[in-house]
Tab-separated table of C-alpha atoms in Angstrom:
chain	number	residue	atom	x	y	z
A	953	MET	CA	53.465	-25.123	-89.657
A	954	ASN	CA	52.477	-27.029	-86.481
A	955	SER	CA	53.098	-30.489	-87.825
A	956	ASN	CA	55.024	-33.614	-86.953
A	957	TYR	CA	55.612	-34.013	-90.665
A	958	PRO	CA	58.723	-32.467	-92.251
A	959	ALA	CA	58.355	-28.944	-93.621
A	960	GLY	CA	56.532	-28.955	-96.941
A	961	LEU	CA	55.119	-32.454	-96.461
A	962	ASP	CA	51.494	-32.888	-95.552
A	963	MET	CA	49.901	-35.682	-93.587
A	964	LYS	CA	48.648	-38.079	-96.272
A	965	VAL	CA	45.072	-39.314	-95.797
A	966	PHE	CA	43.246	-42.149	-97.580
A	967	VAL	CA	39.421	-42.174	-97.412
A	968	VAL	CA	37.464	-45.459	-97.487
A	969	GLU	CA	33.680	-45.030	-97.671
A	970	ASP	CA	31.092	-46.847	-99.785
A	971	SER	CA	28.756	-43.870	-100.234
A	972	ALA	CA	30.063	-41.515	-102.945
A	973	ALA	CA	28.300	-38.523	-101.340
A	974	VAL	CA	29.746	-39.215	-97.893
A	975	ARG	CA	33.176	-39.920	-99.406
A	976	GLU	CA	33.043	-36.567	-101.208
A	977	ARG	CA	32.176	-34.801	-97.943
A	978	LEU	CA	35.049	-36.564	-96.159
A	979	VAL	CA	37.476	-35.404	-98.859
A	980	GLU	CA	36.200	-31.834	-98.372
A	981	MET	CA	36.686	-32.151	-94.617
A	982	VAL	CA	40.276	-33.360	-95.026
A	983	GLN	CA	40.943	-30.413	-97.345
A	984	GLU	CA	39.867	-28.076	-94.504
A	985	VAL	CA	42.880	-29.246	-92.489
A	986	GLU	CA	45.975	-27.185	-93.270
A	987	ASP	CA	48.575	-29.959	-93.012
A	988	ALA	CA	46.557	-32.750	-94.630
A	989	GLN	CA	45.987	-33.958	-98.170
A	990	VAL	CA	43.869	-36.755	-99.605
A	991	VAL	CA	46.073	-39.193	-101.518
A	992	GLY	CA	43.322	-41.624	-102.474
A	993	GLU	CA	39.837	-42.899	-101.906
A	994	ALA	CA	37.941	-46.155	-102.292
A	995	GLY	CA	34.524	-47.687	-101.680
A	996	THR	CA	35.345	-51.401	-101.633
A	997	TYR	CA	37.653	-53.656	-99.651
A	998	GLY	CA	39.837	-54.582	-102.634
A	999	ASN	CA	40.198	-51.019	-103.906
A	1000	ALA	CA	40.963	-49.796	-100.384
A	1001	VAL	CA	43.711	-52.351	-99.721
A	1002	ALA	CA	45.282	-51.779	-103.154
A	1003	GLY	CA	44.987	-47.987	-102.913
A	1004	ILE	CA	46.475	-47.803	-99.436
A	1005	ALA	CA	49.357	-50.063	-100.490
A	1006	ARG	CA	50.002	-47.851	-103.520
A	1007	THR	CA	49.784	-44.456	-101.772
A	1008	VAL	CA	51.191	-45.341	-98.304
A	1009	PRO	CA	49.122	-42.794	-96.346
A	1010	ASP	CA	49.817	-41.672	-92.801
A	1011	VAL	CA	46.114	-41.904	-91.863
A	1012	ALA	CA	43.188	-43.945	-93.143
A	1013	ILE	CA	39.586	-42.904	-92.531
A	1014	LEU	CA	37.563	-46.112	-92.813
A	1015	ASP	CA	33.853	-46.827	-92.841
A	1016	ILE	CA	33.063	-50.247	-91.386
A	1017	ARG	CA	30.509	-51.148	-94.064
A	1018	LEU	CA	31.803	-51.171	-97.622
A	1019	ALA	CA	30.149	-51.527	-101.023
A	1020	ASP	CA	31.032	-55.195	-101.407
A	1021	ASP	CA	30.794	-58.203	-99.142
A	1022	THR	CA	34.470	-59.146	-99.365
A	1023	GLY	CA	35.516	-57.209	-96.280
A	1024	SER	CA	34.878	-54.330	-93.916
A	1025	GLY	CA	36.850	-51.241	-92.993
A	1026	ILE	CA	38.139	-53.178	-89.989
A	1027	ASP	CA	39.303	-55.933	-92.360
A	1028	VAL	CA	41.056	-53.305	-94.491
A	1029	LEU	CA	42.898	-51.990	-91.434
A	1030	ASN	CA	43.891	-55.493	-90.317
A	1031	GLU	CA	45.260	-56.227	-93.797
A	1032	VAL	CA	47.221	-53.024	-94.349
A	1033	ARG	CA	48.747	-53.042	-90.861
A	1034	LYS	CA	50.587	-56.224	-91.854
A	1035	THR	CA	52.866	-54.150	-94.090
A	1036	MET	CA	52.256	-50.673	-92.619
A	1037	PRO	CA	52.117	-51.119	-88.842
A	1038	ALA	CA	52.445	-47.373	-88.218
A	1039	ILE	CA	49.361	-46.361	-90.222
A	1040	ARG	CA	46.955	-44.386	-88.078
A	1041	ALA	CA	43.224	-44.970	-88.432
A	1042	ILE	CA	39.838	-43.466	-87.780
A	1043	ILE	CA	36.997	-45.972	-88.087
A	1044	MET	CA	33.403	-44.816	-88.321
A	1045	SER	CA	30.039	-46.439	-88.646
A	1046	ASN	CA	26.307	-45.882	-88.573
A	1047	TYR	CA	26.106	-49.276	-86.863
A	1048	VAL	CA	27.717	-48.538	-83.527
A	1049	SER	CA	28.026	-51.418	-81.129
A	1050	PRO	CA	30.461	-52.439	-78.410
A	1051	GLN	CA	31.600	-55.288	-80.686
A	1052	HIS	CA	32.449	-52.869	-83.526
A	1053	ALA	CA	34.239	-50.538	-81.126
A	1054	ARG	CA	36.283	-53.413	-79.665
A	1055	ALA	CA	37.147	-54.835	-83.105
A	1056	SER	CA	38.223	-51.360	-84.276
A	1057	VAL	CA	40.515	-50.847	-81.294
A	1058	ASP	CA	41.875	-54.384	-81.636
A	1059	ALA	CA	42.713	-53.645	-85.285
A	1060	GLY	CA	44.648	-50.568	-84.187
A	1061	ALA	CA	42.207	-47.702	-84.766
A	1062	GLU	CA	42.831	-44.637	-82.635
A	1063	TYR	CA	39.260	-43.426	-83.011
A	1064	PHE	CA	35.902	-45.166	-83.419
A	1065	LEU	CA	33.200	-42.695	-84.421
A	1066	ASP	CA	29.446	-42.830	-84.661
A	1067	LYS	CA	28.758	-41.174	-88.049
A	1068	SER	CA	25.423	-39.790	-86.883
A	1069	VAL	CA	26.987	-37.972	-83.917
A	1070	ASP	CA	30.750	-37.629	-84.432
A	1071	PHE	CA	31.129	-37.052	-88.192
A	1072	ASP	CA	31.932	-33.335	-87.834
A	1073	ARG	CA	34.800	-34.114	-85.428
A	1074	ILE	CA	36.983	-35.472	-88.241
A	1075	PRO	CA	38.810	-32.200	-89.111
A	1076	ASP	CA	39.670	-31.621	-85.436
A	1077	ILE	CA	40.823	-35.216	-85.042
A	1078	LEU	CA	43.053	-34.858	-88.104
A	1079	ARG	CA	44.521	-31.618	-86.725
A	1080	ARG	CA	45.237	-33.413	-83.470
A	1081	MET	CA	46.861	-36.284	-85.371
A	1082	SER	CA	48.999	-33.883	-87.415
A	1083	ARG	CA	50.320	-32.452	-84.161
A	1084	GLY	CA	51.184	-35.954	-82.994
A	1085	ARG	CA	48.493	-36.332	-80.373
A	1086	SER	CA	46.368	-39.406	-80.172
A	1087	THR	CA	43.122	-40.184	-78.410
A	1088	VAL	CA	42.290	-38.600	-75.054
């Protein structure tokens, strides 16, 4: 096992995505990673914050746009980092802009991905995270 996590313990991942089909694909992608397991998933701000608080994942994969107008994936990350400052995050969006990228980094995301181009990188990014490496 090439993991920074103790033997027998997988990297816990929480998936936040408003599209059920995309969320399902993300769960499948996480399951492709040997040392990772999905501990929860959500499509709204409230469910994401509550689910992350309940499951205490190591990594959150967050879409910027969520199914409700109460908050974004960036807002979720800002909220959960108040009590879990070590949570690692991948933020993705179909609406890529310098403002979104800056807000994601400011919230503490290690990766900001363009869904239309970078989506398939997620398993490799998770493998890198499980080995303790960050961006670049």
